[in-house]
Structures are given as C-alpha cells and as structure tokens.
Coordinates of N, CA and C in Angstrom, one line a residue:
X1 N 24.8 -31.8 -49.3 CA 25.8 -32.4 -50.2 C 26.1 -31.5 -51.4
X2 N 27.6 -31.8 -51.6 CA 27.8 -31.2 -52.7 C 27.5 -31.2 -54.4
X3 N 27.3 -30.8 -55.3 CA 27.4 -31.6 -56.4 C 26.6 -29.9 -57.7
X4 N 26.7 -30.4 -58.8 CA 26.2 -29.8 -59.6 C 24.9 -29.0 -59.6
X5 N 24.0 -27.7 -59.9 CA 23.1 -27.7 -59.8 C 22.1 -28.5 -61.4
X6 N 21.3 -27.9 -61.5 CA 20.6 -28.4 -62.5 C 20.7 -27.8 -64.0
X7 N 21.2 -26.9 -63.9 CA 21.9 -25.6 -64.8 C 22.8 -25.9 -65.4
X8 N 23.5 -26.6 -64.5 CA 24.7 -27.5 -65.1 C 25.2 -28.8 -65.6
X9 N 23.8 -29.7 -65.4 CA 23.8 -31.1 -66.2 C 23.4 -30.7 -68.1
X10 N 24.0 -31.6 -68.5 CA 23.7 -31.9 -70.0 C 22.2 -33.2 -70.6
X11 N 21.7 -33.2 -70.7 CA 20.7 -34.1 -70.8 C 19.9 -33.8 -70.3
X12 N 19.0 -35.1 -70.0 CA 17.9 -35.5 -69.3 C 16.4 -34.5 -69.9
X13 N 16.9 -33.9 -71.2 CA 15.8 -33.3 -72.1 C 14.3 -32.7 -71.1
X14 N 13.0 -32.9 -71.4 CA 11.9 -32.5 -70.9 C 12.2 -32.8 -69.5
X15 N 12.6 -33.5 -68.5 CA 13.0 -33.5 -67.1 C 13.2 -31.8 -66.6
X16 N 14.5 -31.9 -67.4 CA 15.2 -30.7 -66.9 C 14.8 -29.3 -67.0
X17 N 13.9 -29.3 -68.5 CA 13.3 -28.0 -68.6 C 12.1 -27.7 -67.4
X18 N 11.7 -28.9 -67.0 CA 10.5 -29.1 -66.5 C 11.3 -28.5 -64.7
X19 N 12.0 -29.0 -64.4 CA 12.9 -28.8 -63.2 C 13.7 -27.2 -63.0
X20 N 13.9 -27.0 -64.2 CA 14.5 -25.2 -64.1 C 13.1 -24.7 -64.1
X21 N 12.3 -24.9 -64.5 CA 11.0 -24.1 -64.4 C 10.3 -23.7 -63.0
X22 N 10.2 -25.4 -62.0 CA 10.4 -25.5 -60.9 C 11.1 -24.9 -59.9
X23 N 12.5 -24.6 -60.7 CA 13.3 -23.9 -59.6 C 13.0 -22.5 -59.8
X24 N 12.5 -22.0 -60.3 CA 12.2 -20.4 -61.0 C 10.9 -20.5 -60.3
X25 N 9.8 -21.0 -60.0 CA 8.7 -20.8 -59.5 C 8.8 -20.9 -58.0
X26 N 9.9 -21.5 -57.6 CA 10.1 -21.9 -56.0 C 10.9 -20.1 -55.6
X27 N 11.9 -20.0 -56.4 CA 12.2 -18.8 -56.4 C 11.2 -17.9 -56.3
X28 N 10.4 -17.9 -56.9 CA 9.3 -16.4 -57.2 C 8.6 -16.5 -56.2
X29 N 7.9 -18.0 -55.6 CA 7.4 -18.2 -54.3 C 8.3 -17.4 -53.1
X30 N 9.1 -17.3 -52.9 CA 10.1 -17.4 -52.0 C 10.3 -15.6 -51.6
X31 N 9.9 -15.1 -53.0 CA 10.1 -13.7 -53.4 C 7.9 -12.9 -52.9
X32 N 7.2 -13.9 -52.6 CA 6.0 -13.7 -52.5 C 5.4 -13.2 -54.2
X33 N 6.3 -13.6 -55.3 CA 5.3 -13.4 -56.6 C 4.6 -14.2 -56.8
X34 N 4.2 -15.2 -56.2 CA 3.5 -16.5 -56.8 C 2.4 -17.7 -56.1
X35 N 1.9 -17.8 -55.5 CA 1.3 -18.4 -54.9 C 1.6 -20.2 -54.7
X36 N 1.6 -20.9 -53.5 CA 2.6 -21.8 -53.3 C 1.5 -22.9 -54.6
X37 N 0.2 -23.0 -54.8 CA -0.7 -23.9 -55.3 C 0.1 -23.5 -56.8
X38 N 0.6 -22.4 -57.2 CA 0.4 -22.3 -58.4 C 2.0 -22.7 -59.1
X39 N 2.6 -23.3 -57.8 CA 3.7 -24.2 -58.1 C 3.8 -25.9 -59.2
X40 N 4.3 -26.6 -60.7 CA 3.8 -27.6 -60.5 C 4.4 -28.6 -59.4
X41 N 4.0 -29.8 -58.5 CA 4.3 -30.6 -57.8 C 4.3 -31.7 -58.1
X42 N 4.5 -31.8 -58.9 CA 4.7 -33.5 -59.1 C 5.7 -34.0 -60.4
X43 N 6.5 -34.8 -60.1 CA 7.4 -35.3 -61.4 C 7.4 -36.9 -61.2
X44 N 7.5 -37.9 -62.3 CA 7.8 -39.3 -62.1 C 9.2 -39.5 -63.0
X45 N 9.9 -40.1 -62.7 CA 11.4 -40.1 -63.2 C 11.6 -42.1 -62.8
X46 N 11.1 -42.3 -63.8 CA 11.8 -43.8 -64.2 C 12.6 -44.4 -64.7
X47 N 13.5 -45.6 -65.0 CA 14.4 -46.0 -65.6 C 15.2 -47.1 -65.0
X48 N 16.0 -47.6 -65.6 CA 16.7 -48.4 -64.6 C 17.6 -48.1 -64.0
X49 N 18.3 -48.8 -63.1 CA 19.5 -48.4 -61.9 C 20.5 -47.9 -62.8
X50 N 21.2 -46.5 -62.0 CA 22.1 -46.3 -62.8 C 21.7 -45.5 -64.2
X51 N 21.0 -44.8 -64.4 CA 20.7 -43.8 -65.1 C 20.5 -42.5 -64.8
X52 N 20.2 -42.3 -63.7 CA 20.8 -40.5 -62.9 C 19.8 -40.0 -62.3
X53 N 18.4 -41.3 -62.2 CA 17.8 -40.3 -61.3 C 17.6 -40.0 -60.4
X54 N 18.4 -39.9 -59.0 CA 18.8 -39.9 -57.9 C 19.8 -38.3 -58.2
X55 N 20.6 -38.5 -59.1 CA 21.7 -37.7 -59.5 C 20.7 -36.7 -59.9
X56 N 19.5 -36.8 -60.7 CA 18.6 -35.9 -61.3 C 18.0 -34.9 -60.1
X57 N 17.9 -36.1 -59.1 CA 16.4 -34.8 -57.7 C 17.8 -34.5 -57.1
X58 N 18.9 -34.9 -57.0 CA 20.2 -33.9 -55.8 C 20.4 -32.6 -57.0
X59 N 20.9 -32.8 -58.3 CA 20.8 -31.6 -58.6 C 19.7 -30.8 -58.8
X60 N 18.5 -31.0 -58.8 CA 17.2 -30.3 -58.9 C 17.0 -29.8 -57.8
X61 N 17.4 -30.5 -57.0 CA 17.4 -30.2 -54.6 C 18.2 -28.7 -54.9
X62 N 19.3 -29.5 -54.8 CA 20.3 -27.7 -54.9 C 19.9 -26.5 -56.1
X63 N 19.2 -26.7 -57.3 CA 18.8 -26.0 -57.8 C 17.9 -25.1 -57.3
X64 N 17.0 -25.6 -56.5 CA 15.9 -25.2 -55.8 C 16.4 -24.9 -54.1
X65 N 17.4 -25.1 -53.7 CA 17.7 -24.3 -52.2 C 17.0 -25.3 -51.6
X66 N 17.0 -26.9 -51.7 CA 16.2 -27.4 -51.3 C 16.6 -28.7 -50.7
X67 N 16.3 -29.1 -48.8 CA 17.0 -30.3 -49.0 C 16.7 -31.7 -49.6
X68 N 16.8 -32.6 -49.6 CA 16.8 -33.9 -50.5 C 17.3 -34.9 -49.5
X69 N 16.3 -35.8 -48.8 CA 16.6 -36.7 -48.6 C 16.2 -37.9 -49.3
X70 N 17.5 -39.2 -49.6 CA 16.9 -40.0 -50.5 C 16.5 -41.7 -49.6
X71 N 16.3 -42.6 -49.9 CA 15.9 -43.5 -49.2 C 15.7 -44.5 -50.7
X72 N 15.4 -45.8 -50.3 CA 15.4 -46.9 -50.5 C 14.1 -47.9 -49.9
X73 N 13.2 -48.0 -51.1 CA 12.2 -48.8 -50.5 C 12.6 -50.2 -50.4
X74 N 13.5 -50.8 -50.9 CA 14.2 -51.8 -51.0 C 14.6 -51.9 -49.6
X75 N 15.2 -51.2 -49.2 CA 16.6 -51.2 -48.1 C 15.7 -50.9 -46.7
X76 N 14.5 -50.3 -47.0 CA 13.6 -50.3 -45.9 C 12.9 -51.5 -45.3
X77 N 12.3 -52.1 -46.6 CA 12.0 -53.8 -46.0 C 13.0 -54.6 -45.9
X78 N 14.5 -54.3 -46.2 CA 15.5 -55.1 -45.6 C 15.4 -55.3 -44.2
X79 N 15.8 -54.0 -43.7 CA 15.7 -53.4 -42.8 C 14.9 -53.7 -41.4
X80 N 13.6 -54.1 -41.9 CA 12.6 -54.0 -40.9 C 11.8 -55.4 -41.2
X81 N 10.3 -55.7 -41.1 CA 10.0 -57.0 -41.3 C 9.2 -56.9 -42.2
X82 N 9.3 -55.6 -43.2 CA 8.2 -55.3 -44.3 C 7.2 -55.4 -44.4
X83 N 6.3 -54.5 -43.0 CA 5.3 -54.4 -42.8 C 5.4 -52.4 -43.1
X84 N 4.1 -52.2 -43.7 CA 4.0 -50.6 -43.8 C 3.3 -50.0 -42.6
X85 N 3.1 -50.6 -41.5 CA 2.0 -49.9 -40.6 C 2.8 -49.2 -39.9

C-alpha cells in the first residue's frame, strides 16, 4: 500500500524517533553491519480508535521496506466462534 513513510509524518514524538532508529538498524542489518539480536523489537502503541496507530506501523512498514499486515482481534472473534485454539 501506498502512503507516507515515517520521515514524513509530523508528530507522534518518542514513537517516531524510536521507529527511524528502527528503520536505520533494519537498514544496517540488511547491509550485514549489525547483527539481527542487536535490533530493538518491540514497541506498544496505545490509544483510542482513531488516533493513528495503524497509520503509525503502515508508515513505520514502508519506512522499513517492510510488509504490514494489519488485523482485527475484534473482527476475528466476529468472525469465528471465539475460541483461540
């Protein structure tokens, strides 16, 4: 999908620096300067509906050369009989 990278949103303060940093280490990985462990892996991005963070991991995806699929734990137990097995 199309859309902005990460470089080019305004906001979202410590997220974002945290996410260019990420894209720069995925880069350097990619280049063999870096080792994949010595990537960080983990972000929590909360809020309520309609605050961007969906908008935040698609431009962080394309920042990073990276695909992004999104989902719906909601829409999964719609879906099915909301069992996890």
């Amino acid at each position: 999908p199309s859309g902005p990278g990460l470089e080019e949103l305004e906001g979202y303060g410590p997220a974002k620096a945290w996410g260019l940093d990420l894209a720069r280490d995925i880069a350097a990985y990619r280049r063999a300067e870096i080792a994949w462990n010595d990537i960080s892996s983990a972000a929590l991005l909360y809020g309520p509906p309609g605050t961007g963070k969906t908008y935040f991991a698609g431009a962080l995806a394309r920042s990073c050369k990276i695909p992004l699929v999104t989902t719906s734990l909601g829409q999964i137990f719609a879906d099915t009989s909301g069992h996890l097995d």
